[in-house]
Amino acid sequence: FYLVILLPLCSKLLPAEALLNSRPYFAKPIYLLPWLVLAVLKGGFQEELWRIFCYHTFESLLGKFGLTAAVVLNAFFFGLAHSYEGMASACAMGVLGLLWGLIYLRKRNAWEVVAAHGVFELIIVGVGFMNYA
């Protein structure tokens, strides 16, 4: 979804920009194991647990409005945090941040969104190594 639909769509809608050179990060197969561990721990666990903490904090302070604001603001800042990758990536990651939030809110199950985000990160790392290694 991200690589096939979301990123190309955002690239077409936003001004052209230079692609980042990701080759050094995926230069050697020996780097694969650390990347896989980081993908799951940082992407899956840390990002989603932080997102859930923000949701609960805003909701406890401001009720339903706070929860809605937290979902929107978190998605916006999640995208903004990826702006170093370019505007298309920032836009796509903002949409994904919103998607992760909606996945969590569907059942309020942290494991579901942690697993979804972790698997997504593993796929991205795999694609990176297939493209550059």
Short mmCIF file of N, CA and C in Angstrom, two decimals:
data_model
loop_
_atom_site.label_atom_id
_atom_site.label_comp_id
_atom_site.label_asym_id
_atom_site.label_seq_id
_atom_site.Cartn_x
_atom_site.Cartn_y
_atom_site.Cartn_z
N PHE A 1 0.83 -1.19 0.00
CA PHE A 1 0.00 0.00 0.00
C PHE A 1 0.87 1.26 0.00
N TYR A 2 1.83 1.30 0.92
CA TYR A 2 2.70 2.47 1.04
C TYR A 2 3.55 2.67 -0.21
N LEU A 3 4.25 1.60 -0.64
CA LEU A 3 5.17 1.72 -1.77
C LEU A 3 4.46 1.78 -3.11
N VAL A 4 3.34 1.10 -3.23
CA VAL A 4 2.67 0.99 -4.51
C VAL A 4 1.65 2.10 -4.74
N ILE A 5 0.96 2.54 -3.70
CA ILE A 5 -0.11 3.52 -3.87
C ILE A 5 0.21 4.85 -3.20
N LEU A 6 0.47 4.83 -1.90
CA LEU A 6 0.54 6.06 -1.12
C LEU A 6 1.74 6.94 -1.50
N LEU A 7 2.95 6.38 -1.52
CA LEU A 7 4.13 7.19 -1.83
C LEU A 7 4.11 7.72 -3.26
N PRO A 8 3.78 6.90 -4.28
CA PRO A 8 3.70 7.46 -5.64
C PRO A 8 2.62 8.54 -5.77
N LEU A 9 1.49 8.36 -5.12
CA LEU A 9 0.43 9.36 -5.19
C LEU A 9 0.89 10.69 -4.59
N CYS A 10 1.49 10.63 -3.40
CA CYS A 10 2.00 11.84 -2.77
C CYS A 10 3.11 12.47 -3.61
N SER A 11 3.92 11.67 -4.28
CA SER A 11 4.99 12.19 -5.14
C SER A 11 4.41 12.96 -6.32
N LYS A 12 3.28 12.49 -6.84
CA LYS A 12 2.65 13.18 -7.98
C LYS A 12 1.96 14.47 -7.54
N LEU A 13 1.41 14.48 -6.35
CA LEU A 13 0.67 15.65 -5.87
C LEU A 13 1.57 16.77 -5.36
N LEU A 14 2.78 16.43 -4.96
CA LEU A 14 3.69 17.42 -4.39
C LEU A 14 4.81 17.75 -5.36
N PRO A 15 5.48 18.88 -5.18
CA PRO A 15 6.56 19.28 -6.10
C PRO A 15 7.68 18.24 -6.16
N ALA A 16 8.34 18.20 -7.31
CA ALA A 16 9.46 17.26 -7.49
C ALA A 16 10.59 17.62 -6.54
N GLU A 17 11.30 16.60 -6.08
CA GLU A 17 12.42 16.82 -5.17
C GLU A 17 13.46 15.74 -5.39
N ALA A 18 14.65 15.98 -4.96
CA ALA A 18 15.72 15.00 -5.12
C ALA A 18 15.48 13.82 -4.20
N LEU A 19 15.76 12.63 -4.70
CA LEU A 19 15.61 11.42 -3.87
C LEU A 19 16.78 11.33 -2.90
N LEU A 20 16.49 10.87 -1.72
CA LEU A 20 17.56 10.68 -0.74
C LEU A 20 18.37 9.45 -1.13
N ASN A 21 19.63 9.47 -0.84
CA ASN A 21 20.48 8.34 -1.14
C ASN A 21 20.46 7.39 0.06
N SER A 22 19.69 6.33 -0.04
CA SER A 22 19.55 5.37 1.05
C SER A 22 20.56 4.23 0.95
N ARG A 23 21.33 4.21 -0.11
CA ARG A 23 22.24 3.10 -0.36
C ARG A 23 23.16 2.79 0.83
N PRO A 24 23.79 3.78 1.50
CA PRO A 24 24.72 3.42 2.59
C PRO A 24 24.06 2.64 3.72
N TYR A 25 22.77 2.86 3.96
CA TYR A 25 22.10 2.17 5.06
C TYR A 25 21.85 0.70 4.75
N PHE A 26 21.86 0.35 3.49
CA PHE A 26 21.56 -1.02 3.07
C PHE A 26 22.71 -1.61 2.26
N ALA A 27 23.93 -1.10 2.47
CA ALA A 27 25.07 -1.45 1.64
C ALA A 27 25.54 -2.89 1.84
N LYS A 28 25.43 -3.41 3.03
CA LYS A 28 25.98 -4.74 3.31
C LYS A 28 24.92 -5.62 3.96
N PRO A 29 24.84 -6.88 3.56
CA PRO A 29 23.87 -7.80 4.17
C PRO A 29 24.02 -7.95 5.67
N ILE A 30 25.22 -7.70 6.20
CA ILE A 30 25.44 -7.81 7.65
C ILE A 30 24.60 -6.80 8.41
N TYR A 31 24.17 -5.72 7.75
CA TYR A 31 23.34 -4.71 8.39
C TYR A 31 21.88 -5.15 8.53
N LEU A 32 21.50 -6.22 7.87
CA LEU A 32 20.10 -6.64 7.87
C LEU A 32 19.56 -6.94 9.27
N LEU A 33 20.27 -7.73 10.05
CA LEU A 33 19.77 -8.11 11.38
C LEU A 33 19.53 -6.90 12.29
N PRO A 34 20.50 -5.98 12.41
CA PRO A 34 20.20 -4.79 13.25
C PRO A 34 19.01 -3.99 12.73
N TRP A 35 18.88 -3.88 11.42
CA TRP A 35 17.74 -3.14 10.87
C TRP A 35 16.41 -3.82 11.20
N LEU A 36 16.40 -5.14 11.15
CA LEU A 36 15.15 -5.87 11.47
C LEU A 36 14.78 -5.67 12.94
N VAL A 37 15.77 -5.74 13.82
CA VAL A 37 15.50 -5.54 15.25
C VAL A 37 15.01 -4.11 15.49
N LEU A 38 15.69 -3.13 14.90
CA LEU A 38 15.26 -1.74 15.06
C LEU A 38 13.87 -1.50 14.50
N ALA A 39 13.57 -2.13 13.38
CA ALA A 39 12.26 -1.94 12.75
C ALA A 39 11.15 -2.34 13.69
N VAL A 40 11.31 -3.47 14.34
CA VAL A 40 10.25 -3.97 15.23
C VAL A 40 10.22 -3.19 16.54
N LEU A 41 11.39 -2.97 17.15
CA LEU A 41 11.41 -2.30 18.45
C LEU A 41 11.08 -0.82 18.35
N LYS A 42 11.65 -0.13 17.37
CA LYS A 42 11.44 1.30 17.25
C LYS A 42 10.11 1.59 16.55
N GLY A 43 9.91 0.99 15.39
CA GLY A 43 8.68 1.24 14.64
C GLY A 43 7.46 0.63 15.28
N GLY A 44 7.54 -0.65 15.57
CA GLY A 44 6.39 -1.34 16.13
C GLY A 44 6.07 -0.94 17.56
N PHE A 45 7.02 -1.13 18.45
CA PHE A 45 6.74 -0.90 19.87
C PHE A 45 6.80 0.57 20.27
N GLN A 46 7.95 1.19 20.09
CA GLN A 46 8.15 2.54 20.64
C GLN A 46 7.18 3.55 20.03
N GLU A 47 7.05 3.58 18.72
CA GLU A 47 6.18 4.58 18.10
C GLU A 47 4.71 4.36 18.48
N GLU A 48 4.28 3.14 18.48
CA GLU A 48 2.87 2.88 18.79
C GLU A 48 2.55 3.05 20.26
N LEU A 49 3.45 2.65 21.14
CA LEU A 49 3.18 2.86 22.57
C LEU A 49 3.15 4.35 22.90
N TRP A 50 4.02 5.13 22.25
CA TRP A 50 3.98 6.57 22.44
C TRP A 50 2.66 7.14 21.93
N ARG A 51 2.23 6.69 20.76
CA ARG A 51 0.96 7.16 20.18
C ARG A 51 -0.21 6.85 21.12
N ILE A 52 -0.24 5.64 21.66
CA ILE A 52 -1.32 5.24 22.56
C ILE A 52 -1.28 6.07 23.85
N PHE A 53 -0.08 6.31 24.38
CA PHE A 53 0.06 7.15 25.56
C PHE A 53 -0.53 8.54 25.30
N CYS A 54 -0.21 9.12 24.14
CA CYS A 54 -0.75 10.45 23.80
C CYS A 54 -2.27 10.41 23.70
N TYR A 55 -2.80 9.39 23.07
CA TYR A 55 -4.26 9.28 22.94
C TYR A 55 -4.93 9.25 24.31
N HIS A 56 -4.42 8.41 25.19
CA HIS A 56 -5.04 8.28 26.51
C HIS A 56 -4.88 9.56 27.34
N THR A 57 -3.74 10.20 27.21
CA THR A 57 -3.53 11.45 27.96
C THR A 57 -4.49 12.54 27.50
N PHE A 58 -4.57 12.74 26.19
CA PHE A 58 -5.48 13.77 25.66
C PHE A 58 -6.93 13.42 25.97
N GLU A 59 -7.28 12.16 25.86
CA GLU A 59 -8.66 11.76 26.14
C GLU A 59 -9.00 11.96 27.61
N SER A 60 -8.08 11.65 28.52
CA SER A 60 -8.38 11.83 29.94
C SER A 60 -8.49 13.31 30.31
N LEU A 61 -7.76 14.17 29.61
CA LEU A 61 -7.82 15.60 29.90
C LEU A 61 -9.00 16.31 29.23
N LEU A 62 -9.31 15.93 27.98
CA LEU A 62 -10.29 16.68 27.20
C LEU A 62 -11.44 15.84 26.63
N GLY A 63 -11.53 14.60 27.05
CA GLY A 63 -12.63 13.74 26.58
C GLY A 63 -12.52 13.38 25.10
N LYS A 64 -13.67 13.25 24.48
CA LYS A 64 -13.71 12.82 23.08
C LYS A 64 -13.01 13.82 22.16
N PHE A 65 -13.18 15.12 22.43
CA PHE A 65 -12.48 16.13 21.64
C PHE A 65 -10.96 15.94 21.74
N GLY A 66 -10.48 15.67 22.93
CA GLY A 66 -9.05 15.45 23.14
C GLY A 66 -8.53 14.26 22.37
N LEU A 67 -9.33 13.19 22.34
CA LEU A 67 -8.93 11.99 21.60
C LEU A 67 -8.86 12.29 20.11
N THR A 68 -9.86 12.99 19.59
CA THR A 68 -9.86 13.36 18.17
C THR A 68 -8.67 14.25 17.85
N ALA A 69 -8.43 15.25 18.70
CA ALA A 69 -7.29 16.14 18.50
C ALA A 69 -5.97 15.37 18.55
N ALA A 70 -5.86 14.42 19.46
CA ALA A 70 -4.63 13.63 19.58
C ALA A 70 -4.39 12.81 18.32
N VAL A 71 -5.43 12.21 17.78
CA VAL A 71 -5.29 11.40 16.57
C VAL A 71 -4.80 12.26 15.41
N VAL A 72 -5.44 13.42 15.22
CA VAL A 72 -5.08 14.30 14.10
C VAL A 72 -3.69 14.90 14.31
N LEU A 73 -3.42 15.43 15.48
CA LEU A 73 -2.12 16.04 15.74
C LEU A 73 -0.99 15.03 15.68
N ASN A 74 -1.23 13.84 16.22
CA ASN A 74 -0.21 12.81 16.19
C ASN A 74 0.13 12.43 14.75
N ALA A 75 -0.88 12.27 13.90
CA ALA A 75 -0.64 11.93 12.50
C ALA A 75 0.14 13.05 11.81
N PHE A 76 -0.25 14.31 12.08
CA PHE A 76 0.44 15.44 11.47
C PHE A 76 1.91 15.47 11.89
N PHE A 77 2.18 15.35 13.17
CA PHE A 77 3.56 15.42 13.64
C PHE A 77 4.37 14.18 13.25
N PHE A 78 3.71 13.05 13.13
CA PHE A 78 4.37 11.84 12.65
C PHE A 78 4.86 12.07 11.22
N GLY A 79 4.01 12.65 10.39
CA GLY A 79 4.41 12.98 9.02
C GLY A 79 5.52 14.03 9.02
N LEU A 80 5.37 15.06 9.83
CA LEU A 80 6.37 16.13 9.91
C LEU A 80 7.73 15.58 10.34
N ALA A 81 7.73 14.63 11.23
CA ALA A 81 8.98 14.03 11.70
C ALA A 81 9.71 13.28 10.57
N HIS A 82 8.98 12.91 9.54
CA HIS A 82 9.59 12.22 8.39
C HIS A 82 9.86 13.17 7.23
N SER A 83 9.79 14.47 7.46
CA SER A 83 10.00 15.43 6.37
C SER A 83 11.44 15.43 5.87
N TYR A 84 12.38 14.94 6.67
CA TYR A 84 13.77 14.82 6.19
C TYR A 84 13.86 13.87 5.00
N GLU A 85 12.86 13.01 4.83
CA GLU A 85 12.83 12.07 3.71
C GLU A 85 12.21 12.70 2.46
N GLY A 86 11.72 13.93 2.59
CA GLY A 86 11.08 14.61 1.48
C GLY A 86 9.60 14.79 1.77
N MET A 87 8.99 15.72 1.04
CA MET A 87 7.58 16.05 1.29
C MET A 87 6.64 14.90 0.95
N ALA A 88 6.94 14.16 -0.11
CA ALA A 88 6.07 13.03 -0.47
C ALA A 88 6.05 11.99 0.64
N SER A 89 7.22 11.71 1.19
CA SER A 89 7.29 10.75 2.29
C SER A 89 6.61 11.29 3.54
N ALA A 90 6.78 12.58 3.81
CA ALA A 90 6.13 13.18 4.98
C ALA A 90 4.62 13.08 4.86
N CYS A 91 4.09 13.34 3.68
CA CYS A 91 2.65 13.24 3.44
C CYS A 91 2.18 11.79 3.62
N ALA A 92 2.91 10.87 3.01
CA ALA A 92 2.55 9.46 3.10
C ALA A 92 2.61 8.96 4.54
N MET A 93 3.63 9.38 5.28
CA MET A 93 3.77 8.92 6.66
C MET A 93 2.70 9.55 7.55
N GLY A 94 2.28 10.76 7.24
CA GLY A 94 1.18 11.36 7.98
C GLY A 94 -0.10 10.56 7.81
N VAL A 95 -0.36 10.13 6.58
CA VAL A 95 -1.53 9.29 6.31
C VAL A 95 -1.39 7.95 7.04
N LEU A 96 -0.19 7.38 7.01
CA LEU A 96 0.02 6.12 7.73
C LEU A 96 -0.13 6.31 9.24
N GLY A 97 0.32 7.44 9.76
CA GLY A 97 0.13 7.73 11.19
C GLY A 97 -1.34 7.75 11.54
N LEU A 98 -2.14 8.34 10.67
CA LEU A 98 -3.59 8.35 10.88
C LEU A 98 -4.14 6.93 10.81
N LEU A 99 -3.65 6.15 9.87
CA LEU A 99 -4.09 4.76 9.74
C LEU A 99 -3.74 3.95 10.99
N TRP A 100 -2.50 4.12 11.51
CA TRP A 100 -2.12 3.40 12.73
C TRP A 100 -3.05 3.79 13.89
N GLY A 101 -3.37 5.07 13.96
CA GLY A 101 -4.28 5.53 15.01
C GLY A 101 -5.65 4.91 14.90
N LEU A 102 -6.17 4.84 13.69
CA LEU A 102 -7.50 4.25 13.48
C LEU A 102 -7.50 2.74 13.76
N ILE A 103 -6.40 2.08 13.42
CA ILE A 103 -6.29 0.65 13.72
C ILE A 103 -6.37 0.44 15.24
N TYR A 104 -5.64 1.28 15.99
CA TYR A 104 -5.68 1.15 17.44
C TYR A 104 -7.08 1.43 17.98
N LEU A 105 -7.70 2.50 17.52
CA LEU A 105 -9.00 2.91 18.06
C LEU A 105 -10.12 1.93 17.73
N ARG A 106 -9.93 1.14 16.68
CA ARG A 106 -10.96 0.16 16.28
C ARG A 106 -11.30 -0.77 17.43
N LYS A 107 -10.29 -1.30 18.12
CA LYS A 107 -10.52 -2.22 19.24
C LYS A 107 -9.80 -1.80 20.52
N ARG A 108 -9.02 -0.71 20.41
CA ARG A 108 -8.15 -0.27 21.52
C ARG A 108 -7.26 -1.41 21.99
N ASN A 109 -6.68 -2.07 21.00
CA ASN A 109 -5.80 -3.20 21.24
C ASN A 109 -4.39 -2.81 20.80
N ALA A 110 -3.50 -2.63 21.77
CA ALA A 110 -2.14 -2.20 21.45
C ALA A 110 -1.40 -3.24 20.62
N TRP A 111 -1.60 -4.51 20.90
CA TRP A 111 -0.87 -5.55 20.17
C TRP A 111 -1.21 -5.55 18.69
N GLU A 112 -2.45 -5.26 18.37
CA GLU A 112 -2.86 -5.25 16.97
C GLU A 112 -2.11 -4.19 16.17
N VAL A 113 -2.03 -2.98 16.69
CA VAL A 113 -1.37 -1.89 15.97
C VAL A 113 0.15 -2.05 16.03
N VAL A 114 0.69 -2.55 17.13
CA VAL A 114 2.13 -2.81 17.22
C VAL A 114 2.53 -3.85 16.17
N ALA A 115 1.75 -4.91 16.05
CA ALA A 115 2.05 -5.94 15.06
C ALA A 115 1.92 -5.40 13.63
N ALA A 116 0.87 -4.63 13.36
CA ALA A 116 0.68 -4.07 12.01
C ALA A 116 1.84 -3.15 11.65
N HIS A 117 2.23 -2.29 12.55
CA HIS A 117 3.31 -1.35 12.28
C HIS A 117 4.65 -2.09 12.19
N GLY A 118 4.86 -3.07 13.05
CA GLY A 118 6.10 -3.85 13.01
C GLY A 118 6.25 -4.62 11.70
N VAL A 119 5.18 -5.23 11.24
CA VAL A 119 5.23 -5.96 9.97
C VAL A 119 5.49 -4.99 8.82
N PHE A 120 4.84 -3.84 8.85
CA PHE A 120 5.08 -2.81 7.84
C PHE A 120 6.56 -2.44 7.80
N GLU A 121 7.16 -2.19 8.96
CA GLU A 121 8.57 -1.82 9.02
C GLU A 121 9.46 -2.95 8.48
N LEU A 122 9.14 -4.19 8.80
CA LEU A 122 9.92 -5.31 8.29
C LEU A 122 9.87 -5.37 6.77
N ILE A 123 8.71 -5.12 6.20
CA ILE A 123 8.56 -5.11 4.74
C ILE A 123 9.41 -3.99 4.14
N ILE A 124 9.36 -2.80 4.74
CA ILE A 124 10.13 -1.67 4.23
C ILE A 124 11.63 -1.98 4.28
N VAL A 125 12.11 -2.56 5.37
CA VAL A 125 13.53 -2.92 5.47
C VAL A 125 13.87 -3.96 4.41
N GLY A 126 13.01 -4.95 4.23
CA GLY A 126 13.24 -5.97 3.21
C GLY A 126 13.33 -5.38 1.81
N VAL A 127 12.43 -4.47 1.50
CA VAL A 127 12.44 -3.81 0.19
C VAL A 127 13.72 -2.97 0.04
N GLY A 128 14.12 -2.30 1.11
CA GLY A 128 15.35 -1.52 1.05
C GLY A 128 16.56 -2.39 0.73
N PHE A 129 16.64 -3.54 1.35
CA PHE A 129 17.77 -4.43 1.07
C PHE A 129 17.68 -5.04 -0.32
N MET A 130 16.48 -5.34 -0.79
CA MET A 130 16.34 -5.88 -2.15
C MET A 130 16.76 -4.83 -3.18
N ASN A 131 16.48 -3.57 -2.91
CA ASN A 131 16.80 -2.50 -3.87
C ASN A 131 18.27 -2.10 -3.85
N TYR A 132 18.91 -2.12 -2.68
CA TYR A 132 20.23 -1.52 -2.57
C TYR A 132 21.37 -2.48 -2.25
N ALA A 133 21.09 -3.63 -1.68
CA ALA A 133 22.19 -4.53 -1.28
C ALA A 133 22.79 -5.24 -2.47
#
